[in-house]
């Protein structure tokens, strides 16, 4: 039985492939609900499939970022123990369907994601649901600082463009299409940047911004705090940079954060959100997107496209997997467990 660790105590390469199997299972289960307008059903199918597959992985895992209170989920909740109990002690961050509305309406970039890091290294957002974020790739990591979150948008874009040896007019910025971002989107366009919007799914947006050659240069705006921790796993593995600051949006959220002793003025980096470079990240496309194709189904089986990363080696692998009909049957049964 593999320990999931290398000889020097790092999370091993074999574990990355196990994590891909976890996100593949979630994507295969969720993809059946693409375009059916039932986001809760798609999410439920993915949760059951991901949880069932996690049971087979040799880790002593605790869910730090899960479906949790925000989604009122009965499983993969914050604090749940996952894995066989054998192998390395790790923190787990999961989102079985990142972009449930995207899935329900058949829109691009719904994905299944998981991040893993040594026990005690993932930041817990507590009662924080929302965070203002800025994500860039490796080329532009030195172009941003904590002041970038409050600086004029045009100044931040100019610094990023200079670092990437581009004109601002050649930058593409990912922003969630929410009413709260109307002024941000207007400022981005006034500065000359192109704007890519999605109704949800800012883990995918952060992944695009941190991945060289994706066509997206920056992520900006307020998104989920749990999603910020998941995204930080990918950003660390890719060598990019991320800034995040709690930005309460829900009634009572600000008061709950202050009562929990959290500093609303603090600007967190990817190293604060995940304080280890011994991080693993996997994602599988559910619907077609910029980085991954969605699930393809046929009588003979199915095809999935995934990305898996290991922070220690800065390795990024793109995996296309062909699943036989027996594996599809197994995934269909997962939601009954």
PDB file of C-alpha atoms in Angstrom, residues 110-315:
ATOM      1  CA  UNK A 110     -18.247  24.225 -15.165  1.00  0.00           C
ATOM      2  CA  UNK A 111     -15.597  22.030 -13.530  1.00  0.00           C
ATOM      3  CA  UNK A 112     -15.030  19.559 -10.685  1.00  0.00           C
ATOM      4  CA  UNK A 113     -12.056  20.506  -8.485  1.00  0.00           C
ATOM      5  CA  UNK A 114     -10.026  19.323  -5.511  1.00  0.00           C
ATOM      6  CA  UNK A 115      -6.974  20.689  -3.717  1.00  0.00           C
ATOM      7  CA  UNK A 116      -4.825  18.878  -1.141  1.00  0.00           C
ATOM      8  CA  UNK A 117      -2.112  20.199   1.170  1.00  0.00           C
ATOM      9  CA  UNK A 118      -0.432  18.991   4.386  1.00  0.00           C
ATOM     10  CA  UNK A 119      -2.615  19.066   7.506  1.00  0.00           C
ATOM     11  CA  UNK A 120      -2.953  22.508   9.031  1.00  0.00           C
ATOM     12  CA  UNK A 121      -1.746  24.491   5.998  1.00  0.00           C
ATOM     13  CA  UNK A 122      -5.082  25.645   4.511  1.00  0.00           C
ATOM     14  CA  UNK A 123      -6.624  28.872   5.789  1.00  0.00           C
ATOM     15  CA  UNK A 124     -10.168  28.499   7.090  1.00  0.00           C
ATOM     16  CA  UNK A 125     -12.493  31.363   6.135  1.00  0.00           C
ATOM     17  CA  UNK A 126     -14.783  30.730   9.109  1.00  0.00           C
ATOM     18  CA  UNK A 127     -18.028  32.672   8.582  1.00  0.00           C
ATOM     19  CA  UNK A 128     -16.625  34.509   5.551  1.00  0.00           C
ATOM     20  CA  UNK A 129     -18.481  33.815   2.324  1.00  0.00           C
ATOM     21  CA  UNK A 130     -17.067  36.532   0.047  1.00  0.00           C
ATOM     22  CA  UNK A 131     -13.623  37.845  -0.830  1.00  0.00           C
ATOM     23  CA  UNK A 132     -12.239  40.468  -3.202  1.00  0.00           C
ATOM     24  CA  UNK A 133      -9.623  38.750  -5.373  1.00  0.00           C
ATOM     25  CA  UNK A 134      -6.876  39.470  -7.842  1.00  0.00           C
ATOM     26  CA  UNK A 135      -5.047  36.636  -9.632  1.00  0.00           C
ATOM     27  CA  UNK A 136      -2.229  36.741 -12.177  1.00  0.00           C
ATOM     28  CA  UNK A 137       0.191  34.236 -13.639  1.00  0.00           C
ATOM     29  CA  UNK A 138       3.894  33.757 -13.012  1.00  0.00           C
ATOM     30  CA  UNK A 139       4.999  36.495 -15.418  1.00  0.00           C
ATOM     31  CA  UNK A 140       3.094  39.195 -13.559  1.00  0.00           C
ATOM     32  CA  UNK A 141       3.480  38.040  -9.945  1.00  0.00           C
ATOM     33  CA  UNK A 142       5.897  40.889  -9.129  1.00  0.00           C
ATOM     34  CA  UNK A 143       3.579  43.456 -10.715  1.00  0.00           C
ATOM     35  CA  UNK A 144       0.975  43.275  -7.963  1.00  0.00           C
ATOM     36  CA  UNK A 145       1.057  44.116  -4.262  1.00  0.00           C
ATOM     37  CA  UNK A 146      -1.539  44.397  -1.495  1.00  0.00           C
ATOM     38  CA  UNK A 147      -2.203  47.953  -2.652  1.00  0.00           C
ATOM     39  CA  UNK A 148      -3.327  46.611  -6.034  1.00  0.00           C
ATOM     40  CA  UNK A 149      -6.736  45.658  -4.608  1.00  0.00           C
ATOM     41  CA  UNK A 150      -7.573  49.310  -3.895  1.00  0.00           C
ATOM     42  CA  UNK A 151      -5.483  51.070  -6.545  1.00  0.00           C
ATOM     43  CA  UNK A 152      -7.172  52.545  -9.632  1.00  0.00           C
ATOM     44  CA  UNK A 153      -7.962  49.739 -12.064  1.00  0.00           C
ATOM     45  CA  UNK A 154      -6.055  51.462 -14.875  1.00  0.00           C
ATOM     46  CA  UNK A 155      -2.868  51.581 -12.757  1.00  0.00           C
ATOM     47  CA  UNK A 156      -3.090  47.891 -11.844  1.00  0.00           C
ATOM     48  CA  UNK A 157      -3.676  46.905 -15.461  1.00  0.00           C
ATOM     49  CA  UNK A 158      -0.752  49.034 -16.639  1.00  0.00           C
ATOM     50  CA  UNK A 159       1.617  47.308 -14.198  1.00  0.00           C
ATOM     51  CA  UNK A 160       0.407  43.849 -15.230  1.00  0.00           C
ATOM     52  CA  UNK A 161       0.618  44.696 -18.939  1.00  0.00           C
ATOM     53  CA  UNK A 162       4.198  45.973 -18.545  1.00  0.00           C
ATOM     54  CA  UNK A 163       5.221  42.779 -16.751  1.00  0.00           C
ATOM     55  CA  UNK A 164       3.702  40.655 -19.518  1.00  0.00           C
ATOM     56  CA  UNK A 165       5.185  42.867 -22.286  1.00  0.00           C
ATOM     57  CA  UNK A 166       1.719  43.604 -23.608  1.00  0.00           C
ATOM     58  CA  UNK A 167      -0.443  46.628 -24.198  1.00  0.00           C
ATOM     59  CA  UNK A 168      -3.368  47.055 -21.795  1.00  0.00           C
ATOM     60  CA  UNK A 169      -5.639  46.671 -24.811  1.00  0.00           C
ATOM     61  CA  UNK A 170      -4.291  43.137 -25.234  1.00  0.00           C
ATOM     62  CA  UNK A 171      -5.171  42.079 -21.680  1.00  0.00           C
ATOM     63  CA  UNK A 172      -8.215  39.891 -20.980  1.00  0.00           C
ATOM     64  CA  UNK A 173      -9.709  40.087 -17.495  1.00  0.00           C
ATOM     65  CA  UNK A 174     -12.043  37.468 -16.012  1.00  0.00           C
ATOM     66  CA  UNK A 175     -14.871  38.945 -13.918  1.00  0.00           C
ATOM     67  CA  UNK A 176     -17.989  37.329 -12.508  1.00  0.00           C
ATOM     68  CA  UNK A 177     -21.085  38.763 -14.165  1.00  0.00           C
ATOM     69  CA  UNK A 178     -22.743  40.157 -11.045  1.00  0.00           C
ATOM     70  CA  UNK A 179     -24.467  43.504 -10.342  1.00  0.00           C
ATOM     71  CA  UNK A 180     -21.761  44.296  -7.773  1.00  0.00           C
ATOM     72  CA  UNK A 181     -19.193  44.366 -10.572  1.00  0.00           C
ATOM     73  CA  UNK A 182     -20.876  46.953 -12.807  1.00  0.00           C
ATOM     74  CA  UNK A 183     -18.387  49.693 -11.871  1.00  0.00           C
ATOM     75  CA  UNK A 184     -15.402  47.341 -12.121  1.00  0.00           C
ATOM     76  CA  UNK A 185     -16.386  46.144 -15.589  1.00  0.00           C
ATOM     77  CA  UNK A 186     -16.933  49.728 -16.720  1.00  0.00           C
ATOM     78  CA  UNK A 187     -13.494  50.742 -15.390  1.00  0.00           C
ATOM     79  CA  UNK A 188     -11.819  47.797 -17.109  1.00  0.00           C
ATOM     80  CA  UNK A 189     -13.375  48.681 -20.434  1.00  0.00           C
ATOM     81  CA  UNK A 190     -12.555  52.364 -20.021  1.00  0.00           C
ATOM     82  CA  UNK A 191      -8.923  51.383 -19.421  1.00  0.00           C
ATOM     83  CA  UNK A 192      -9.017  49.435 -22.685  1.00  0.00           C
ATOM     84  CA  UNK A 193      -8.953  45.850 -21.429  1.00  0.00           C
ATOM     85  CA  UNK A 194     -11.130  43.043 -22.721  1.00  0.00           C
ATOM     86  CA  UNK A 195     -13.517  41.470 -20.243  1.00  0.00           C
ATOM     87  CA  UNK A 196     -14.524  37.798 -20.071  1.00  0.00           C
ATOM     88  CA  UNK A 197     -17.566  37.205 -17.865  1.00  0.00           C
ATOM     89  CA  UNK A 198     -19.208  34.120 -16.401  1.00  0.00           C
ATOM     90  CA  UNK A 199     -22.242  34.030 -14.116  1.00  0.00           C
ATOM     91  CA  UNK A 200     -20.283  31.894 -11.648  1.00  0.00           C
ATOM     92  CA  UNK A 201     -17.141  29.789 -11.452  1.00  0.00           C
ATOM     93  CA  UNK A 202     -14.251  31.928 -10.251  1.00  0.00           C
ATOM     94  CA  UNK A 203     -12.036  28.928  -9.449  1.00  0.00           C
ATOM     95  CA  UNK A 204     -12.036  28.320 -13.191  1.00  0.00           C
ATOM     96  CA  UNK A 205     -11.368  32.027 -13.709  1.00  0.00           C
ATOM     97  CA  UNK A 206      -8.391  31.965 -11.358  1.00  0.00           C
ATOM     98  CA  UNK A 207      -7.088  28.833 -13.054  1.00  0.00           C
ATOM     99  CA  UNK A 208      -7.297  30.594 -16.423  1.00  0.00           C
ATOM    100  CA  UNK A 209      -5.547  33.711 -15.126  1.00  0.00           C
ATOM    101  CA  UNK A 210      -2.684  31.687 -13.616  1.00  0.00           C
ATOM    102  CA  UNK A 211      -2.208  29.349 -16.595  1.00  0.00           C
ATOM    103  CA  UNK A 212       0.205  30.531 -19.323  1.00  0.00           C
ATOM    104  CA  UNK A 213      -1.346  30.684 -22.771  1.00  0.00           C
ATOM    105  CA  UNK A 214      -4.945  30.398 -21.562  1.00  0.00           C
ATOM    106  CA  UNK A 215      -5.993  33.671 -23.172  1.00  0.00           C
ATOM    107  CA  UNK A 216      -6.908  35.161 -19.774  1.00  0.00           C
ATOM    108  CA  UNK A 217      -4.397  37.434 -18.041  1.00  0.00           C
ATOM    109  CA  UNK A 218      -6.084  38.513 -14.820  1.00  0.00           C
ATOM    110  CA  UNK A 219      -8.973  37.657 -12.498  1.00  0.00           C
ATOM    111  CA  UNK A 220     -10.564  40.558 -10.622  1.00  0.00           C
ATOM    112  CA  UNK A 221     -13.579  41.039  -8.401  1.00  0.00           C
ATOM    113  CA  UNK A 222     -15.540  39.629  -5.491  1.00  0.00           C
ATOM    114  CA  UNK A 223     -16.207  35.900  -5.407  1.00  0.00           C
ATOM    115  CA  UNK A 224     -16.546  33.114  -2.873  1.00  0.00           C
ATOM    116  CA  UNK A 225     -14.047  32.911  -0.027  1.00  0.00           C
ATOM    117  CA  UNK A 226     -14.006  29.080   0.007  1.00  0.00           C
ATOM    118  CA  UNK A 227     -13.402  29.173  -3.742  1.00  0.00           C
ATOM    119  CA  UNK A 228     -10.489  31.517  -3.050  1.00  0.00           C
ATOM    120  CA  UNK A 229      -8.754  28.866  -0.949  1.00  0.00           C
ATOM    121  CA  UNK A 230      -9.314  26.225  -3.640  1.00  0.00           C
ATOM    122  CA  UNK A 231      -7.983  28.604  -6.286  1.00  0.00           C
ATOM    123  CA  UNK A 232      -4.912  29.322  -4.157  1.00  0.00           C
ATOM    124  CA  UNK A 233      -3.945  25.645  -4.433  1.00  0.00           C
ATOM    125  CA  UNK A 234      -3.791  25.983  -8.219  1.00  0.00           C
ATOM    126  CA  UNK A 235      -2.115  29.392  -8.131  1.00  0.00           C
ATOM    127  CA  UNK A 236       0.643  28.079  -5.834  1.00  0.00           C
ATOM    128  CA  UNK A 237       1.181  25.033  -8.017  1.00  0.00           C
ATOM    129  CA  UNK A 238       1.467  27.221 -11.121  1.00  0.00           C
ATOM    130  CA  UNK A 239       3.766  29.799  -9.529  1.00  0.00           C
ATOM    131  CA  UNK A 240       1.277  32.625  -9.973  1.00  0.00           C
ATOM    132  CA  UNK A 241       0.167  35.244  -7.467  1.00  0.00           C
ATOM    133  CA  UNK A 242      -3.118  35.889  -5.707  1.00  0.00           C
ATOM    134  CA  UNK A 243      -4.444  38.599  -3.417  1.00  0.00           C
ATOM    135  CA  UNK A 244      -7.613  38.272  -1.374  1.00  0.00           C
ATOM    136  CA  UNK A 245      -9.440  40.441   1.138  1.00  0.00           C
ATOM    137  CA  UNK A 246     -12.639  39.574   2.962  1.00  0.00           C
ATOM    138  CA  UNK A 247     -15.550  41.479   1.419  1.00  0.00           C
ATOM    139  CA  UNK A 248     -18.780  40.654   3.271  1.00  0.00           C
ATOM    140  CA  UNK A 249     -21.909  40.754   1.115  1.00  0.00           C
ATOM    141  CA  UNK A 250     -24.538  38.814   3.050  1.00  0.00           C
ATOM    142  CA  UNK A 251     -26.605  40.267   5.916  1.00  0.00           C
ATOM    143  CA  UNK A 252     -24.804  39.622   9.184  1.00  0.00           C
ATOM    144  CA  UNK A 253     -21.603  38.433   7.497  1.00  0.00           C
ATOM    145  CA  UNK A 254     -19.529  41.430   8.575  1.00  0.00           C
ATOM    146  CA  UNK A 255     -20.651  41.092  12.185  1.00  0.00           C
ATOM    147  CA  UNK A 256     -19.920  37.361  12.175  1.00  0.00           C
ATOM    148  CA  UNK A 257     -16.421  37.945  10.807  1.00  0.00           C
ATOM    149  CA  UNK A 258     -15.633  40.547  13.446  1.00  0.00           C
ATOM    150  CA  UNK A 259     -17.020  38.292  16.194  1.00  0.00           C
ATOM    151  CA  UNK A 260     -14.717  35.514  14.932  1.00  0.00           C
ATOM    152  CA  UNK A 261     -11.725  37.839  15.285  1.00  0.00           C
ATOM    153  CA  UNK A 262     -10.957  38.049  11.559  1.00  0.00           C
ATOM    154  CA  UNK A 263      -9.248  41.193  10.238  1.00  0.00           C
ATOM    155  CA  UNK A 264     -11.281  42.646   7.386  1.00  0.00           C
ATOM    156  CA  UNK A 265      -8.431  44.955   6.389  1.00  0.00           C
ATOM    157  CA  UNK A 266      -5.863  42.207   5.982  1.00  0.00           C
ATOM    158  CA  UNK A 267      -4.818  41.372   2.427  1.00  0.00           C
ATOM    159  CA  UNK A 268      -4.041  37.678   2.084  1.00  0.00           C
ATOM    160  CA  UNK A 269      -1.738  36.174  -0.524  1.00  0.00           C
ATOM    161  CA  UNK A 270      -1.783  32.698  -2.014  1.00  0.00           C
ATOM    162  CA  UNK A 271       0.859  31.797   0.598  1.00  0.00           C
ATOM    163  CA  UNK A 272      -1.463  32.834   3.404  1.00  0.00           C
ATOM    164  CA  UNK A 273      -4.379  30.889   1.958  1.00  0.00           C
ATOM    165  CA  UNK A 274      -2.257  27.746   1.528  1.00  0.00           C
ATOM    166  CA  UNK A 275       0.967  28.009   3.514  1.00  0.00           C
ATOM    167  CA  UNK A 276       2.807  25.126   1.846  1.00  0.00           C
ATOM    168  CA  UNK A 277       4.142  24.618  -1.645  1.00  0.00           C
ATOM    169  CA  UNK A 278       3.592  20.870  -1.169  1.00  0.00           C
ATOM    170  CA  UNK A 279       0.177  21.255  -2.750  1.00  0.00           C
ATOM    171  CA  UNK A 280      -1.768  19.114  -5.206  1.00  0.00           C
ATOM    172  CA  UNK A 281      -4.628  20.268  -7.415  1.00  0.00           C
ATOM    173  CA  UNK A 282      -6.864  18.481  -9.901  1.00  0.00           C
ATOM    174  CA  UNK A 283      -9.752  19.657 -12.070  1.00  0.00           C
ATOM    175  CA  UNK A 284     -11.950  17.901 -14.632  1.00  0.00           C
ATOM    176  CA  UNK A 285     -14.148  19.668 -17.154  1.00  0.00           C
ATOM    177  CA  UNK A 286     -17.885  19.082 -16.870  1.00  0.00           C
ATOM    178  CA  UNK A 287     -18.976  21.461 -19.626  1.00  0.00           C
ATOM    179  CA  UNK A 288     -16.704  22.667 -22.428  1.00  0.00           C
ATOM    180  CA  UNK A 289     -14.400  25.505 -21.426  1.00  0.00           C
ATOM    181  CA  UNK A 290     -11.276  27.437 -22.265  1.00  0.00           C
ATOM    182  CA  UNK A 291      -8.913  25.004 -20.550  1.00  0.00           C
ATOM    183  CA  UNK A 292     -10.770  21.680 -20.659  1.00  0.00           C
ATOM    184  CA  UNK A 293     -13.425  19.986 -22.730  1.00  0.00           C
ATOM    185  CA  UNK A 294     -16.530  18.763 -20.985  1.00  0.00           C
ATOM    186  CA  UNK A 295     -17.571  15.146 -20.530  1.00  0.00           C
ATOM    187  CA  UNK A 296     -18.435  13.219 -23.690  1.00  0.00           C
ATOM    188  CA  UNK A 297     -20.804  10.261 -23.356  1.00  0.00           C
ATOM    189  CA  UNK A 298     -21.311   7.299 -25.708  1.00  0.00           C
ATOM    190  CA  UNK A 299     -22.718   3.771 -25.441  1.00  0.00           C
ATOM    191  CA  UNK A 300     -19.161   2.445 -25.379  1.00  0.00           C
ATOM    192  CA  UNK A 301     -18.085   4.715 -22.528  1.00  0.00           C
ATOM    193  CA  UNK A 302     -17.117   8.322 -21.982  1.00  0.00           C
ATOM    194  CA  UNK A 303     -14.220  10.754 -22.279  1.00  0.00           C
ATOM    195  CA  UNK A 304     -12.999  13.295 -19.738  1.00  0.00           C
ATOM    196  CA  UNK A 305     -10.385  16.046 -19.865  1.00  0.00           C
ATOM    197  CA  UNK A 306      -8.506  16.995 -16.717  1.00  0.00           C
ATOM    198  CA  UNK A 307      -5.626  19.097 -15.428  1.00  0.00           C
ATOM    199  CA  UNK A 308      -3.516  17.962 -12.473  1.00  0.00           C
ATOM    200  CA  UNK A 309      -0.701  19.876 -10.782  1.00  0.00           C
ATOM    201  CA  UNK A 310       1.940  19.236  -8.145  1.00  0.00           C
ATOM    202  CA  UNK A 311       3.366  22.287  -6.417  1.00  0.00           C
ATOM    203  CA  UNK A 312       6.696  20.812  -5.318  1.00  0.00           C
ATOM    204  CA  UNK A 313       7.772  19.992  -8.855  1.00  0.00           C
ATOM    205  CA  UNK A 314       5.692  22.731 -10.559  1.00  0.00           C
ATOM    206  CA  UNK A 315       4.367  20.019 -12.847  1.00  0.00           C
TER     207      UNK A 315
END
